Coordinates of N, CA, C and O in Angstrom, one line a residue:
X1 N 14.6 42.2 35.9 CA 15.2 42.2 34.6 C 15.8 40.8 34.3 O 16.2 40.1 35.2
X2 N 16.0 40.5 33.0 CA 16.7 39.3 32.6 C 18.2 39.3 32.9 O 18.8 40.4 33.1
X3 N 18.8 38.2 32.9 CA 20.2 38.1 33.0 C 20.9 38.9 32.0 O 21.9 39.7 32.3
X4 N 20.5 38.8 30.7 CA 21.1 39.5 29.6 C 21.0 41.0 29.8 O 21.9 41.8 29.6
X5 N 19.8 41.5 30.3 CA 19.6 42.9 30.6 C 20.5 43.4 31.7 O 21.1 44.5 31.6
X6 N 20.6 42.6 32.7 CA 21.5 42.9 33.9 C 22.9 43.1 33.4 O 23.6 44.0 33.8
X7 N 23.4 42.1 32.6 CA 24.8 42.2 32.1 C 25.0 43.4 31.2 O 26.0 44.1 31.3
X8 N 24.0 43.8 30.4 CA 24.1 45.0 29.6 C 24.1 46.2 30.4 O 24.9 47.1 30.2
X9 N 23.3 46.3 31.5 CA 23.3 47.4 32.4 C 24.7 47.6 33.1 O 25.2 48.7 33.2
X10 N 25.3 46.5 33.5 CA 26.6 46.5 34.1 C 27.6 47.2 33.2 O 28.4 48.0 33.6
X11 N 27.5 46.8 31.9 CA 28.5 47.3 30.9 C 28.2 48.8 30.6 O 29.1 49.6 30.6
X12 N 26.9 49.1 30.3 CA 26.5 50.4 29.9 C 26.6 51.5 31.0 O 27.1 52.6 30.8
X13 N 26.0 51.1 32.1 CA 25.9 52.1 33.2 C 27.2 52.2 34.1 O 27.5 53.3 34.6
X14 N 27.9 51.1 34.2 CA 29.0 51.0 35.2 C 30.3 50.7 34.5 O 31.3 50.6 35.2
X15 N 30.4 50.7 33.2 CA 31.6 50.4 32.5 C 32.4 49.2 33.1 O 33.6 49.2 33.3
X16 N 31.6 48.1 33.3 CA 32.1 47.0 34.0 C 33.3 46.3 33.4 O 34.1 45.6 34.0
X17 N 33.5 46.4 32.1 CA 34.6 45.8 31.4 C 35.9 46.6 31.6 O 37.0 46.1 31.2
X18 N 35.8 47.8 32.1 CA 37.0 48.6 32.3 C 37.3 48.7 33.8 O 38.3 49.4 34.2
X19 N 36.6 47.9 34.6 CA 36.8 48.0 36.1 C 37.4 46.7 36.6 O 37.0 45.6 36.1
X20 N 38.2 46.8 37.7 CA 38.5 45.6 38.4 C 37.3 45.3 39.3 O 36.7 46.2 39.9
X21 N 36.9 44.0 39.3 CA 35.8 43.7 40.2 C 36.2 42.7 41.2 O 37.2 42.0 41.1
X22 N 35.4 42.5 42.2 CA 35.7 41.6 43.3 C 34.4 40.8 43.6 O 33.3 41.2 43.4
X23 N 34.7 39.6 44.2 CA 33.6 38.8 44.7 C 34.1 38.0 45.9 O 35.3 38.0 46.2
X24 N 33.2 37.4 46.6 CA 33.6 36.6 47.7 C 33.9 35.2 47.3 O 33.1 34.3 47.2
X25 N 35.2 34.9 46.9 CA 35.6 33.6 46.4 C 35.5 33.6 44.9 O 35.2 34.6 44.2
X26 N 35.9 32.4 44.4 CA 35.9 32.3 42.9 C 34.5 31.8 42.4 O 34.3 31.8 41.2
X27 N 33.7 31.4 43.2 CA 32.4 30.8 42.8 C 31.6 31.8 41.9 O 31.1 31.4 40.9
X28 N 31.4 33.0 42.4 CA 30.6 34.0 41.6 C 31.2 34.2 40.2 O 30.5 34.3 39.2
X29 N 32.6 34.4 40.2 CA 33.2 34.6 38.9 C 33.0 33.4 37.9 O 32.6 33.6 36.8
X30 N 33.1 32.2 38.5 CA 32.9 31.0 37.6 C 31.5 30.9 37.2 O 31.2 30.5 36.1
X31 N 30.5 31.2 38.1 CA 29.1 31.1 37.8 C 28.7 32.1 36.7 O 28.0 31.8 35.8
X32 N 29.3 33.3 36.8 CA 29.0 34.4 35.7 C 29.5 33.9 34.4 O 28.8 34.0 33.4
X33 N 30.7 33.4 34.4 CA 31.3 32.9 33.1 C 30.5 31.7 32.5 O 30.2 31.7 31.4
X34 N 30.1 30.8 33.4 CA 29.2 29.7 33.0 C 27.9 30.1 32.4 O 27.4 29.7 31.4
X35 N 27.2 31.0 33.2 CA 25.9 31.4 32.8 C 26.0 32.2 31.5 O 25.1 32.1 30.6
X36 N 27.0 33.0 31.3 CA 27.2 33.8 30.1 C 27.3 32.8 28.9 O 26.7 33.0 27.8
X37 N 28.2 31.8 29.1 CA 28.4 30.8 28.0 C 27.0 30.1 27.7 O 26.7 30.0 26.5
X38 N 26.3 29.7 28.7 CA 25.1 28.9 28.5 C 24.0 29.7 27.9 O 23.1 29.2 27.2
X39 N 24.0 31.0 28.1 CA 22.9 31.9 27.6 C 23.3 32.7 26.4 O 22.6 33.6 26.0
X40 N 24.6 32.5 26.0 CA 25.1 33.3 24.8 C 25.1 34.8 25.1 O 24.7 35.6 24.2
X41 N 25.4 35.2 26.3 CA 25.5 36.6 26.7 C 26.9 37.0 26.9 O 27.7 36.2 27.4
X42 N 27.3 38.2 26.4 CA 28.6 38.6 26.5 C 29.0 38.8 28.0 O 28.2 39.3 28.8
X43 N 30.2 38.3 28.4 CA 30.6 38.4 29.8 C 30.8 39.8 30.1 O 31.5 40.6 29.4
X44 N 30.2 40.3 31.2 CA 30.1 41.8 31.4 C 31.3 42.4 32.1 O 31.4 43.6 32.3
X45 N 32.2 41.5 32.6 CA 33.3 42.0 33.4 C 34.7 42.0 32.7 O 34.9 41.2 31.8
X46 N 35.6 42.7 33.3 CA 37.0 42.6 32.8 C 37.6 41.3 33.4 O 37.0 40.6 34.2
X47 N 38.8 41.1 32.9 CA 39.6 39.9 33.4 C 40.2 40.2 34.8 O 40.7 39.3 35.4
X48 N 40.2 41.5 35.2 CA 40.7 41.9 36.5 C 39.8 41.6 37.6 O 38.7 42.2 37.7
X49 N 40.1 40.6 38.4 CA 39.2 40.1 39.5 C 39.9 39.9 40.8 O 41.1 39.4 40.8
X50 N 39.3 40.3 41.9 CA 39.9 40.2 43.2 C 39.0 39.2 44.0 O 37.8 39.4 44.1
X51 N 39.7 38.2 44.5 CA 39.0 37.3 45.4 C 39.1 37.8 46.8 O 40.0 37.6 47.5
X52 N 38.0 38.6 47.2 CA 38.1 39.3 48.5 C 38.1 38.3 49.7 O 38.6 38.6 50.7
X53 N 37.5 37.1 49.5 CA 37.5 36.1 50.5 C 38.9 35.8 50.9 O 39.2 35.7 52.1
X54 N 39.8 35.6 49.9 CA 41.2 35.3 50.2 C 41.9 36.5 50.8 O 42.7 36.3 51.8
X55 N 41.7 37.7 50.3 CA 42.4 38.9 50.8 C 42.0 39.1 52.2 O 42.8 39.5 53.1
X56 N 40.7 38.9 52.5 CA 40.2 39.1 53.9 C 40.9 38.2 54.9 O 41.4 38.6 55.9
X57 N 41.1 36.9 54.5 CA 41.7 36.0 55.3 C 43.2 36.3 55.6 O 43.7 36.3 56.7
X58 N 43.9 36.7 54.5 CA 45.3 37.0 54.6 C 45.5 38.3 55.5 O 46.3 38.3 56.4
X59 N 44.7 39.3 55.2 CA 44.9 40.6 55.9 C 44.5 40.6 57.3 O 45.0 41.4 58.1
X60 N 43.7 39.6 57.7 CA 43.2 39.5 59.1 C 44.0 38.3 59.8 O 43.6 38.0 61.0
X61 N 45.0 37.7 59.2 CA 45.8 36.7 59.8 C 45.0 35.4 60.1 O 45.3 34.7 61.0
X62 N 43.9 35.2 59.3 CA 43.1 33.9 59.6 C 43.9 32.7 58.9 O 44.5 32.9 57.9
X63 N 43.7 31.6 59.6 CA 44.4 30.4 59.0 C 43.7 29.8 57.8 O 44.3 29.1 57.0
X64 N 42.4 30.2 57.7 CA 41.7 29.7 56.5 C 40.6 30.8 56.1 O 40.2 31.6 56.9
X65 N 40.2 30.7 54.9 CA 39.1 31.6 54.4 C 37.8 31.3 55.2 O 37.6 30.2 55.6
X66 N 37.0 32.3 55.3 CA 35.7 32.2 55.9 C 34.6 32.5 55.0 O 34.8 33.2 54.0
X67 N 33.4 32.1 55.3 CA 32.2 32.5 54.5 C 31.8 33.9 54.8 O 32.4 34.5 55.7
X68 N 30.9 34.4 54.0 CA 30.5 35.8 54.1 C 29.9 36.2 55.4 O 30.4 37.1 56.1
X69 N 29.0 35.4 55.9 CA 28.5 35.7 57.3 C 29.5 35.6 58.4 O 29.6 36.4 59.3
X70 N 30.5 34.7 58.2 CA 31.6 34.6 59.2 C 32.5 35.8 59.2 O 32.9 36.2 60.2
X71 N 32.7 36.3 58.0 CA 33.6 37.5 57.9 C 32.9 38.7 58.5 O 33.5 39.5 59.3
X72 N 31.6 38.8 58.3 CA 30.8 39.9 58.9 C 30.8 39.8 60.4 O 30.9 40.7 61.2
X73 N 30.6 38.5 60.9 CA 30.6 38.3 62.3 C 32.0 38.6 62.9 O 32.1 39.2 64.0
X74 N 33.1 38.3 62.2 CA 34.4 38.7 62.6 C 34.5 40.2 62.8 O 35.2 40.6 63.7
X75 N 33.9 40.9 62.0 CA 33.9 42.4 62.0 C 32.8 43.0 62.9 O 32.7 44.2 63.0
X76 N 32.0 42.1 63.6 CA 30.9 42.5 64.4 C 29.9 43.3 63.6 O 29.3 44.3 64.1
X77 N 29.6 42.9 62.4 CA 28.6 43.5 61.6 C 27.5 42.5 61.3 O 27.8 41.3 61.1
X78 N 26.3 42.9 61.3 CA 25.2 41.9 61.0 C 25.1 41.7 59.4 O 25.4 42.7 58.7
X79 N 24.7 40.6 59.0 CA 24.4 40.4 57.6 C 23.1 41.1 57.3 O 22.1 41.0 58.0
X80 N 23.1 41.9 56.2 CA 21.9 42.7 55.9 C 21.3 42.1 54.7 O 21.9 41.9 53.6
X81 N 20.0 41.7 54.8 CA 19.3 41.1 53.7 C 19.2 39.6 53.8 O 19.2 39.1 54.9
X82 N 19.2 38.9 52.7 CA 19.0 37.5 52.6 C 20.3 36.9 51.9 O 20.7 37.3 50.8
X83 N 20.9 36.0 52.6 CA 22.1 35.3 52.1 C 21.8 34.6 50.8 O 20.7 34.0 50.6
X84 N 22.7 34.7 49.9 CA 22.7 34.2 48.5 C 21.7 34.9 47.6 O 21.4 34.4 46.5
X85 N 21.2 36.0 48.0 CA 20.5 36.9 47.1 C 21.5 37.9 46.5 O 22.2 38.6 47.3
X86 N 21.7 37.9 45.2 CA 22.8 38.6 44.7 C 23.0 40.0 45.1 O 24.1 40.4 45.5
X87 N 22.0 40.8 45.1 CA 22.1 42.2 45.5 C 22.5 42.3 47.0 O 23.2 43.2 47.4
X88 N 21.9 41.4 47.8 CA 22.3 41.5 49.3 C 23.7 41.0 49.5 O 24.4 41.6 50.3
X89 N 24.1 39.9 48.9 CA 25.5 39.5 49.0 C 26.4 40.6 48.6 O 27.4 40.9 49.2
X90 N 26.2 41.2 47.4 CA 27.0 42.3 46.9 C 27.1 43.5 47.9 O 28.2 44.0 48.1
X91 N 26.0 43.8 48.5 CA 25.9 44.9 49.5 C 26.8 44.6 50.7 O 27.6 45.4 51.1
X92 N 26.7 43.4 51.2 CA 27.5 43.0 52.3 C 29.0 42.8 52.0 O 29.8 43.2 52.8
X93 N 29.3 42.3 50.8 CA 30.7 42.3 50.4 C 31.3 43.7 50.3 O 32.4 44.0 50.7
X94 N 30.5 44.6 49.8 CA 30.9 46.0 49.8 C 31.1 46.6 51.2 O 32.1 47.3 51.4
X95 N 30.3 46.2 52.1 CA 30.6 46.7 53.5 C 31.9 46.2 54.0 O 32.7 46.9 54.7
X96 N 32.2 44.9 53.7 CA 33.5 44.4 54.1 C 34.7 45.1 53.4 O 35.7 45.5 54.1
X97 N 34.5 45.3 52.1 CA 35.5 46.0 51.4 C 35.8 47.4 51.9 O 36.9 47.9 52.1
X98 N 34.7 48.2 52.2 CA 34.8 49.5 52.7 C 35.5 49.5 54.1 O 36.4 50.3 54.3
X99 N 35.2 48.5 54.9 CA 35.9 48.4 56.2 C 37.4 48.2 56.0 O 38.2 48.8 56.7
X100 N 37.7 47.3 55.1 CA 39.1 47.0 54.8 C 39.8 48.2 54.3 O 41.0 48.5 54.7
X101 N 39.2 49.0 53.4 CA 39.8 50.2 52.9 C 40.0 51.3 54.0 O 41.0 52.0 54.0
X102 N 39.1 51.4 54.9 CA 39.2 52.3 56.0 C 40.4 52.0 56.9 O 41.1 52.8 57.3
X103 N 40.6 50.7 57.1 CA 41.7 50.2 57.9 C 43.0 50.5 57.2 O 44.0 50.9 57.8
X104 N 43.1 50.3 55.9 CA 44.3 50.6 55.1 C 44.6 52.1 55.2 O 45.8 52.5 55.4
X105 N 43.6 52.9 55.1 CA 43.8 54.3 55.1 C 43.9 54.9 56.6 O 44.3 56.0 56.8
X106 N 43.5 54.0 57.5 CA 43.6 54.5 58.9 C 42.6 55.5 59.3 O 42.9 56.4 60.1
X107 N 41.4 55.5 58.7 CA 40.5 56.5 58.9 C 39.4 56.3 59.9 O 38.7 57.2 60.4
X108 N 39.1 55.0 60.3 CA 38.0 54.7 61.2 C 36.7 55.3 60.7 O 35.8 55.7 61.5
X109 N 36.5 55.4 59.4 CA 35.2 55.8 58.9 C 35.0 57.3 58.6 O 34.0 57.8 58.3
X110 N 36.1 58.1 58.9 CA 36.0 59.6 58.7 C 36.7 60.0 57.5 O 37.6 59.4 57.0

């Protein structure tokens, strides 16, 4: 699908303007904003954004932020898919987020 169609799907199917969204660093947020401006497409997300790269570093007591493969390695998880392919990056970011939420809840996946 085109970029415009993808943005429309995010809004229509997932109510993306009403949700807090997260990405691995600020790069993705800035790129979405830029591409929307350049293609005259409505920005599909709310202003509520979480930089999970930063939150991961802080919650794990790391001295500096790490890249996505480094975070997965830290968690002993393999990267699934191809790095820098949007859907694969999003899937792996979701795995990290789920792991973090399990730790917050103290559930170990149950």
